[in-house]
mmCIF file of C-alpha atoms in Angstrom:
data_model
loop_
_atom_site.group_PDB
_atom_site.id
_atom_site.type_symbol
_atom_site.label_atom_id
_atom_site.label_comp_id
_atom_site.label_asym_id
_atom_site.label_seq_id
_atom_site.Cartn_x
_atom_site.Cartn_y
_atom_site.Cartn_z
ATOM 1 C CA UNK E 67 -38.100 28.517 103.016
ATOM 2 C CA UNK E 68 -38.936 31.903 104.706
ATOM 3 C CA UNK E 69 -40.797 33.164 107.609
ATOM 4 C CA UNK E 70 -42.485 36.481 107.644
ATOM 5 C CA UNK E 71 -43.529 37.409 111.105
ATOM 6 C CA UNK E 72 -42.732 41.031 110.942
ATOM 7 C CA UNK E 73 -39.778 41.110 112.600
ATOM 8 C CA UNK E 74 -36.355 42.814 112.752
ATOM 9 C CA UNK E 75 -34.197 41.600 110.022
ATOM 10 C CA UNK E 76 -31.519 40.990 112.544
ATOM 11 C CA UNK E 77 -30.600 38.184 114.150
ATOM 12 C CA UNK E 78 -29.210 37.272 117.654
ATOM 13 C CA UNK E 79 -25.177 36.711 117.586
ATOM 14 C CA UNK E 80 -24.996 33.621 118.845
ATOM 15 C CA UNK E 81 -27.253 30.766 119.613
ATOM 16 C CA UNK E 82 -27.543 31.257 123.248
ATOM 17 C CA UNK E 83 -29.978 34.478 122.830
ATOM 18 C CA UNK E 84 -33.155 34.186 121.588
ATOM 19 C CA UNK E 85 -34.034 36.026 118.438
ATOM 20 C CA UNK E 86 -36.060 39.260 118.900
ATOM 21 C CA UNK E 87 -39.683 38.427 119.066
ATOM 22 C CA UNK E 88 -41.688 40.949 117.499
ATOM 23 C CA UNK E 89 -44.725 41.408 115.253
ATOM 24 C CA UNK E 90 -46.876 38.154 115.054
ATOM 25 C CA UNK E 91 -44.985 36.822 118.155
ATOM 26 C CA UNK E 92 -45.510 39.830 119.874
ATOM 27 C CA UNK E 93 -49.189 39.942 119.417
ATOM 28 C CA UNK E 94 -49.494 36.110 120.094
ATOM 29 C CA UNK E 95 -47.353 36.837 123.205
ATOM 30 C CA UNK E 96 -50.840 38.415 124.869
ATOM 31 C CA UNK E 97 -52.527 34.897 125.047
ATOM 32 C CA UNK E 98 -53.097 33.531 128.349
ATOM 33 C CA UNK E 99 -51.214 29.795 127.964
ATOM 34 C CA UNK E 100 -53.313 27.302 129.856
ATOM 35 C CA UNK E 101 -50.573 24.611 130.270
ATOM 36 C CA UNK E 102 -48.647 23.799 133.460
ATOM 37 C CA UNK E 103 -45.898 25.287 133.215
ATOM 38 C CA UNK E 104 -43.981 22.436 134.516
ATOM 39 C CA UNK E 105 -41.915 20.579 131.967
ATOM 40 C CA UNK E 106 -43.481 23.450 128.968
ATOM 41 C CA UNK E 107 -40.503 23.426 126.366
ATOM 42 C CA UNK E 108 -42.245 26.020 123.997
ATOM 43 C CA UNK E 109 -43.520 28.968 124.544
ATOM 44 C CA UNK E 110 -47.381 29.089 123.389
ATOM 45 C CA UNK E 111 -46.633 32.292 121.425
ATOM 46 C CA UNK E 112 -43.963 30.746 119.020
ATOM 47 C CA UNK E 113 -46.693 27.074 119.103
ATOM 48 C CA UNK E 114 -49.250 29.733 117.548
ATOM 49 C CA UNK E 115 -47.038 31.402 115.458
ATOM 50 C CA UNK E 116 -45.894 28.055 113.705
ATOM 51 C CA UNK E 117 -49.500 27.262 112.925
ATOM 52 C CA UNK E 118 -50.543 30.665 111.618
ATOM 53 C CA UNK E 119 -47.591 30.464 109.494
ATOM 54 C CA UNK E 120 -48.129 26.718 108.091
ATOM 55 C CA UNK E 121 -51.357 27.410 107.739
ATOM 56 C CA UNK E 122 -51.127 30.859 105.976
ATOM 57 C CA UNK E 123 -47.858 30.166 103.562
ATOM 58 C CA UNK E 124 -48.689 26.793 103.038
ATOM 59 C CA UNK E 125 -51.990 25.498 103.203
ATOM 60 C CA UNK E 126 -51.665 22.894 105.743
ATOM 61 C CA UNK E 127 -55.099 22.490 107.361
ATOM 62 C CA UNK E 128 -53.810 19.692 109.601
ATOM 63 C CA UNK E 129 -51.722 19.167 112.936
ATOM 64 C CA UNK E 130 -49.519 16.347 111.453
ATOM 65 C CA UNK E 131 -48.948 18.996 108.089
ATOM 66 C CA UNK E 132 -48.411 21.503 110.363
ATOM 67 C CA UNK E 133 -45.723 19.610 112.801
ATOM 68 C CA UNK E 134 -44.475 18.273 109.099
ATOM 69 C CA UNK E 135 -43.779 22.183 107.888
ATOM 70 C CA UNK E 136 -41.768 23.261 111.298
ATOM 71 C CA UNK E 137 -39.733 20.007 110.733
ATOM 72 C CA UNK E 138 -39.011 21.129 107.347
ATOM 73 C CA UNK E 139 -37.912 24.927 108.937
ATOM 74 C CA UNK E 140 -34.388 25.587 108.660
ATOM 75 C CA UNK E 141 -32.594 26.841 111.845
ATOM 76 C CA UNK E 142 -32.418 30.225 110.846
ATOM 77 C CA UNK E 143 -36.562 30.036 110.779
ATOM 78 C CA UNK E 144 -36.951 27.992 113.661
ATOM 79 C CA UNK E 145 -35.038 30.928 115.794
ATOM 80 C CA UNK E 146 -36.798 33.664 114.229
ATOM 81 C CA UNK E 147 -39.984 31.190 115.338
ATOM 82 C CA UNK E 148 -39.033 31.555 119.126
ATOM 83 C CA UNK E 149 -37.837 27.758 119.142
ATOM 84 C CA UNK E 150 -35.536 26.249 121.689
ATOM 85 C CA UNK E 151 -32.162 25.645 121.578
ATOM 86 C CA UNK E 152 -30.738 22.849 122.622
ATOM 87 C CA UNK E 153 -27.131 22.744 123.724
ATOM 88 C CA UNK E 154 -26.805 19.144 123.521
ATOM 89 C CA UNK E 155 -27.582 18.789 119.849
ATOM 90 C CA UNK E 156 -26.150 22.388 119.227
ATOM 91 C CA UNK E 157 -29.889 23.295 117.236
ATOM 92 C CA UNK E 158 -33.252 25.100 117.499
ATOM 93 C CA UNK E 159 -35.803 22.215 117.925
ATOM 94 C CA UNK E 160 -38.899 22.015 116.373
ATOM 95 C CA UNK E 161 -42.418 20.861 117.716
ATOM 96 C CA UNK E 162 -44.009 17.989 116.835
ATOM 97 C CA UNK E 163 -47.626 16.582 116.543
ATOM 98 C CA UNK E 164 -48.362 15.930 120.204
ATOM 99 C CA UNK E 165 -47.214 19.226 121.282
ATOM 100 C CA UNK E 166 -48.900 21.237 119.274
ATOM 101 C CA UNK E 167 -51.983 19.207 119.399
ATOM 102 C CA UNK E 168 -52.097 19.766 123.675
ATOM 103 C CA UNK E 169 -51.236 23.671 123.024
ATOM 104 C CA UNK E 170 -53.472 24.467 120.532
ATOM 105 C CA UNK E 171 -56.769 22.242 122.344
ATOM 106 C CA UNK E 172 -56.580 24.777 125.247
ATOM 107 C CA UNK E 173 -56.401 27.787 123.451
ATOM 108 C CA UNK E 174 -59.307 30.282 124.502
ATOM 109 C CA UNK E 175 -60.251 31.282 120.813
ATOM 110 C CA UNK E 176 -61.681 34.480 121.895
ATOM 111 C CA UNK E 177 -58.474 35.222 122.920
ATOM 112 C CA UNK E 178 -56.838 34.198 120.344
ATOM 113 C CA UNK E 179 -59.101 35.925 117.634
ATOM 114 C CA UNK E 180 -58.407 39.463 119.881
ATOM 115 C CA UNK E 181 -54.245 38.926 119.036
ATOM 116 C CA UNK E 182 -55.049 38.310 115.908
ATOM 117 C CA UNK E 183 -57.424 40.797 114.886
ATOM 118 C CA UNK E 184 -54.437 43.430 117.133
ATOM 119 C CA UNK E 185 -52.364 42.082 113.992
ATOM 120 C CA UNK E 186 -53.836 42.285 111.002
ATOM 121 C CA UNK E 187 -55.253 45.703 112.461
ATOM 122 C CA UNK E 188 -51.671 46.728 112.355
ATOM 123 C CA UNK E 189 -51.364 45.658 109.175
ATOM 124 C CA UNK E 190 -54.721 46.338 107.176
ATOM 125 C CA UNK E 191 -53.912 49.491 105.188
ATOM 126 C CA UNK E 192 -56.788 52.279 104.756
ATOM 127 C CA UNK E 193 -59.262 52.304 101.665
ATOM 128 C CA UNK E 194 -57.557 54.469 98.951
ATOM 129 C CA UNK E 195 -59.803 56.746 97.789
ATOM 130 C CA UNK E 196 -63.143 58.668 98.849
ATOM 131 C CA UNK E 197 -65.342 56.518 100.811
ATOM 132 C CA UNK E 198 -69.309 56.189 100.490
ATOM 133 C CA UNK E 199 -70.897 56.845 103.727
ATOM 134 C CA UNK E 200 -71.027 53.164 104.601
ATOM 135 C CA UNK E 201 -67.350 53.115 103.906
ATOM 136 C CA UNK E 202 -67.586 51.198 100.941
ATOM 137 C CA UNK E 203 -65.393 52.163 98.081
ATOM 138 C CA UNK E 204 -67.209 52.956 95.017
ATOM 139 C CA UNK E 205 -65.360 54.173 91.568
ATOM 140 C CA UNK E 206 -68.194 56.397 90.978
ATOM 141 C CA UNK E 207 -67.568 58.672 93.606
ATOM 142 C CA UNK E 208 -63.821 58.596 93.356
ATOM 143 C CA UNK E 209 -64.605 59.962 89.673
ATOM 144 C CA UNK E 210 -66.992 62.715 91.267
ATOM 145 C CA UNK E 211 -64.583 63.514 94.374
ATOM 146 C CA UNK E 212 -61.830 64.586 91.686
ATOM 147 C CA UNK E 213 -64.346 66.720 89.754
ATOM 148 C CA UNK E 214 -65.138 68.485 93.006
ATOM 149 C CA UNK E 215 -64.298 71.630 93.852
ATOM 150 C CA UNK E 216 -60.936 71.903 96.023
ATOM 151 C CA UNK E 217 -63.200 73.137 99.023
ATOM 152 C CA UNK E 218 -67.081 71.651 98.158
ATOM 153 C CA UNK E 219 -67.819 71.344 102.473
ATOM 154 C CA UNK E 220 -67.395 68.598 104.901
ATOM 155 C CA UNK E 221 -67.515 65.698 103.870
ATOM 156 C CA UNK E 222 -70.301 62.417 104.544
ATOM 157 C CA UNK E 223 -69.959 61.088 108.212
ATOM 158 C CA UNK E 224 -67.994 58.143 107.996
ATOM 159 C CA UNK E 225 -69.320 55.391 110.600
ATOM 160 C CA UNK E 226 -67.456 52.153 111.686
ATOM 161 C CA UNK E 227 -69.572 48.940 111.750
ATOM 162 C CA UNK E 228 -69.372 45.570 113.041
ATOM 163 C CA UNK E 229 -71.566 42.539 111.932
ATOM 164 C CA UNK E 230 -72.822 40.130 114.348
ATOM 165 C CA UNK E 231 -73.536 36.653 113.287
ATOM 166 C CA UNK E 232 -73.483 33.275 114.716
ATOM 167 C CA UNK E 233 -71.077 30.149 112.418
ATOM 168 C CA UNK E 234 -70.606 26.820 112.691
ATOM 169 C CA UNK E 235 -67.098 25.292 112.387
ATOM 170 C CA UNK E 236 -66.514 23.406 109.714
ATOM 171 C CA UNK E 237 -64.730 19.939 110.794
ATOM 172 C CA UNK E 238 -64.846 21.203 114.896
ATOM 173 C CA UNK E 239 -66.674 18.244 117.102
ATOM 174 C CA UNK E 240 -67.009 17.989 120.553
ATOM 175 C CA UNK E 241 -66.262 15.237 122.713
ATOM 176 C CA UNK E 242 -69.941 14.455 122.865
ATOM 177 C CA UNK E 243 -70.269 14.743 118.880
ATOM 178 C CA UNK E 244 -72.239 18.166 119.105
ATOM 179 C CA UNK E 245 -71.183 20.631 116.177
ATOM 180 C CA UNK E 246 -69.138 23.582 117.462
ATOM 181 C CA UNK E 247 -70.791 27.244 116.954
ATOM 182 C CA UNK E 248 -69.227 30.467 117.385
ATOM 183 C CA UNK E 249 -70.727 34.087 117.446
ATOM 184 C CA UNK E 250 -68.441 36.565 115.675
ATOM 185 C CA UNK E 251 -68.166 40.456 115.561
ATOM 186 C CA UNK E 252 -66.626 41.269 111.877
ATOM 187 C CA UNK E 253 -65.513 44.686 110.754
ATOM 188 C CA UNK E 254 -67.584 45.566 107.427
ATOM 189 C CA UNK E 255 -64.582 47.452 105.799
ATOM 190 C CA UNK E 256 -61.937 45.012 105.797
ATOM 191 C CA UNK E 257 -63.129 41.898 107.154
ATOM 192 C CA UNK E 258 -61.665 41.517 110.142
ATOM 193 C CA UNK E 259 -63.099 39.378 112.992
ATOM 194 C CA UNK E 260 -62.898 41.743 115.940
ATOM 195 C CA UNK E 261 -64.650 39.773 118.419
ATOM 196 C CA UNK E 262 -65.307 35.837 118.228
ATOM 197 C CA UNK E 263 -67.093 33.810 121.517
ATOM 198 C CA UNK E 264 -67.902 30.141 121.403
ATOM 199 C CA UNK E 265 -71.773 29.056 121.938
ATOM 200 C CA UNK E 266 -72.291 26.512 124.542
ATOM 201 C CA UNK E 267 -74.019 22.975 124.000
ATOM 202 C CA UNK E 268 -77.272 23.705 125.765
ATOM 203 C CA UNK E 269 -77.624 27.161 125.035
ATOM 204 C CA UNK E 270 -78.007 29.672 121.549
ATOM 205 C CA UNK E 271 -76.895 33.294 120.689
ATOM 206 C CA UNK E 272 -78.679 35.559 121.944
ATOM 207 C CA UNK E 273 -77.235 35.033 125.576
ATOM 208 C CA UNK E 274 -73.815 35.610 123.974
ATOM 209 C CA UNK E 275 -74.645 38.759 122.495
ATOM 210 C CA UNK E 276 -73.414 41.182 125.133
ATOM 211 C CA UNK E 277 -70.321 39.179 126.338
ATOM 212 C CA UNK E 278 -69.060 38.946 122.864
ATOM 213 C CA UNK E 279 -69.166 42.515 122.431
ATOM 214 C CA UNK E 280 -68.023 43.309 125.950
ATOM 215 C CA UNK E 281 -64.642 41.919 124.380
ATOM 216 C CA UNK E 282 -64.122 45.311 121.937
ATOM 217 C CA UNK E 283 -62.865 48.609 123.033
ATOM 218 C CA UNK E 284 -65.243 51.495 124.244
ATOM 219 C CA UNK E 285 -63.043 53.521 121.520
ATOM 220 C CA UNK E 286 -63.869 51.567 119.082
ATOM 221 C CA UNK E 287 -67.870 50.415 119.460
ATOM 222 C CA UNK E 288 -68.651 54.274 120.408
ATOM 223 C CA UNK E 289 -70.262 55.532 117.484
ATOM 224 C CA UNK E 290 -70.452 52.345 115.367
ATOM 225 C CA UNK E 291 -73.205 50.447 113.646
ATOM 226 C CA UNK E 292 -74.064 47.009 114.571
ATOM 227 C CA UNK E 293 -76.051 45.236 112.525
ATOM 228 C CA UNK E 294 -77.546 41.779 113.205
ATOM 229 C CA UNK E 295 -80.191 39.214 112.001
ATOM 230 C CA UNK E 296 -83.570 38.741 113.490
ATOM 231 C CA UNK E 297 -82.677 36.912 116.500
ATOM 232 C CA UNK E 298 -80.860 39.650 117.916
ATOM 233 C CA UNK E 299 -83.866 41.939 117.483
ATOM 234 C CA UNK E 300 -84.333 41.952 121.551
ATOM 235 C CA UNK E 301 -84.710 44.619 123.433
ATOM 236 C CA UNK E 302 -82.169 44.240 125.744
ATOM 237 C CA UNK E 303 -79.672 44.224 122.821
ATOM 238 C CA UNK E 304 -80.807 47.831 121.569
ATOM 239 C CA UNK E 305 -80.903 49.417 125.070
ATOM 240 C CA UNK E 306 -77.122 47.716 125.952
ATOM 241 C CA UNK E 307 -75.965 49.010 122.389
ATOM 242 C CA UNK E 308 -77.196 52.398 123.171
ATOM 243 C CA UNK E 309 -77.126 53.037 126.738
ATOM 244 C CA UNK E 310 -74.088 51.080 127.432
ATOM 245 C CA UNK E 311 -72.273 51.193 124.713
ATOM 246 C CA UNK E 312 -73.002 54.534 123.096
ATOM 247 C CA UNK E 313 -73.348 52.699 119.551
ATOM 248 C CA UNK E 314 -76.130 52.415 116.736
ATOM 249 C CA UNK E 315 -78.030 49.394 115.550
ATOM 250 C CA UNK E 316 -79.335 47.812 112.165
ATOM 251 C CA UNK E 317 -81.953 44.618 112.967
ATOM 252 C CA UNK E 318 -83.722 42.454 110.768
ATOM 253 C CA UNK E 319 -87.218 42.311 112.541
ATOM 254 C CA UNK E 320 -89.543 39.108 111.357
ATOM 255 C CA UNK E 321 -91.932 37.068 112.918
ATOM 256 C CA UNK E 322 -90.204 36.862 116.121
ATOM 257 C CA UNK E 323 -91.037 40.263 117.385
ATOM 258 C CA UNK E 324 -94.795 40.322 116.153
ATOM 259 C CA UNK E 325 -95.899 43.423 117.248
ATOM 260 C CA UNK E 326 -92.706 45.208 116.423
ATOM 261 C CA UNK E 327 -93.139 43.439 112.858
ATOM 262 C CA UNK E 328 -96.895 44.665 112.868
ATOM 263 C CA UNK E 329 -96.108 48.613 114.086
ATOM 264 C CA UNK E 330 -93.617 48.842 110.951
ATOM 265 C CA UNK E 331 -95.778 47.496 108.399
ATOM 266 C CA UNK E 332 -98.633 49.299 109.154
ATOM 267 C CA UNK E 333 -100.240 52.258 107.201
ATOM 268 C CA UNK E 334 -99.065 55.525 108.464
#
């Protein structure tokens, strides 16, 4: 069984010394951990790490698969992992059920979907080829772009964009039995989920809006397209993606904004 978390192919020299924590435990390292720390065996960051990779590698799409993978690890993973060692037993221990089942109900997802999305980031490799001006990779003008001249003039402004949607959760239920709903920002390129807020009970998306996006870099919503659906076509969203944010916007207008709706289908 292997573990790839991006990290240095060495290992510490002894079992004393933890093994170098780098790429996903690194990034999962930025996390805020909830839990008292009093009595905490495990760090969060190697808790998160063992689900990402059970999850990823493996399929499992349940705590009790997931505590059944790291029990399955072999020592050399289980360091790599971040595990304690235990100088009684003279091994790395593994999590079980319970313990990941506390760590990973406190969580702050946003928070969690920002290390992630520092990750993959790290990891997504660039479009090969020309791009279209939406950034979408199209044979066509790969064929054309090596016809070109060497010199033919600058080239189409490339633009990032994000899309803003609301999901539900599939299988997520609150104490109360209300369905869990999220509002995510998603790069169009690559799919990445940049941003990602939970919606409250008693409340919907729209108030979310700016929060959620509050959560992404100036350097990288300056310049970019947004595009949402028709809920999101409020004014207060256009003038904080402009005046705030310095960014453009796509929205879907429909019966919600009437006289917006009514202005753009008129005759000229």
């Amino acid at each position: 069984m292997s573990v790839c978390l991006g990290t240095s192919p060495s290992q510490s020299s002894g079992p004393d010394r933890e093994a170098p924590a780098a790429g996903l435990l690194q990034a999962l390292a930025k996390v805020p951990d909830p839990r008292d720390p009093r009595g905490v065996r495990y760090r969060l960051s190697t808790l998160l790490a063992i689900g990402v990779c059970a999850m990823t590698a493996a399929g499992h799409n349940s705590l009790v698969a997931i505590a059944e993978w790291a029990r399955r690890c072999g020592q050399a993973e289980l360091a790599r992992l971040g595990c304690p060692f235990d100088p009684f037993t003279g091994r790395f221990r593994a999590p079980g059920e319970r313990t990941l089942r506390d760590a990973f109900a406190r969580v702050d997802p946003g928070a969690l979907t920002a290390a992630g999305f520092t990750r993959l980031a790290a990891l997504a490799k660039p479009a090969a080829g020309p791009l279209s001006p939406d950034s979408v990779p199209e044979r066509e003008q790969r064929r054309a772009h090596r016809a070109a001249p060497q010199n033919p003039g600058p080239l189409p402004l490339k633009r990032r964009a994000f899309a803003v949607d609301g999901k539900c959760l599939r299988g997520a239920v609150r104490a109360d039995g209300s369905r869990v709903f999220v509002l995510t920002a998603v790069r169009h390129d690559d799919a990445l989920t940049a941003a990602l807020r939970e919606i409250g009970a008693k409340t919907n998306e729209i108030p979310e809006f700016a929060p959620l996006l509050d959560t992404i870099d100036d350097a990288d919503l300056a310049g970019a397209v947004i595009t949402v659906d028709a809920m999101h076509a409020q004014r207060a969203h256009a003038r904080y993606l402009v005046e705030d944010r310095n960014a453009h916007y796509l929205l879907s207008v429909k019966d919600n904004q009437c006289a917006t709706r009514r202005s753009d289908t008129s005759p000229p």
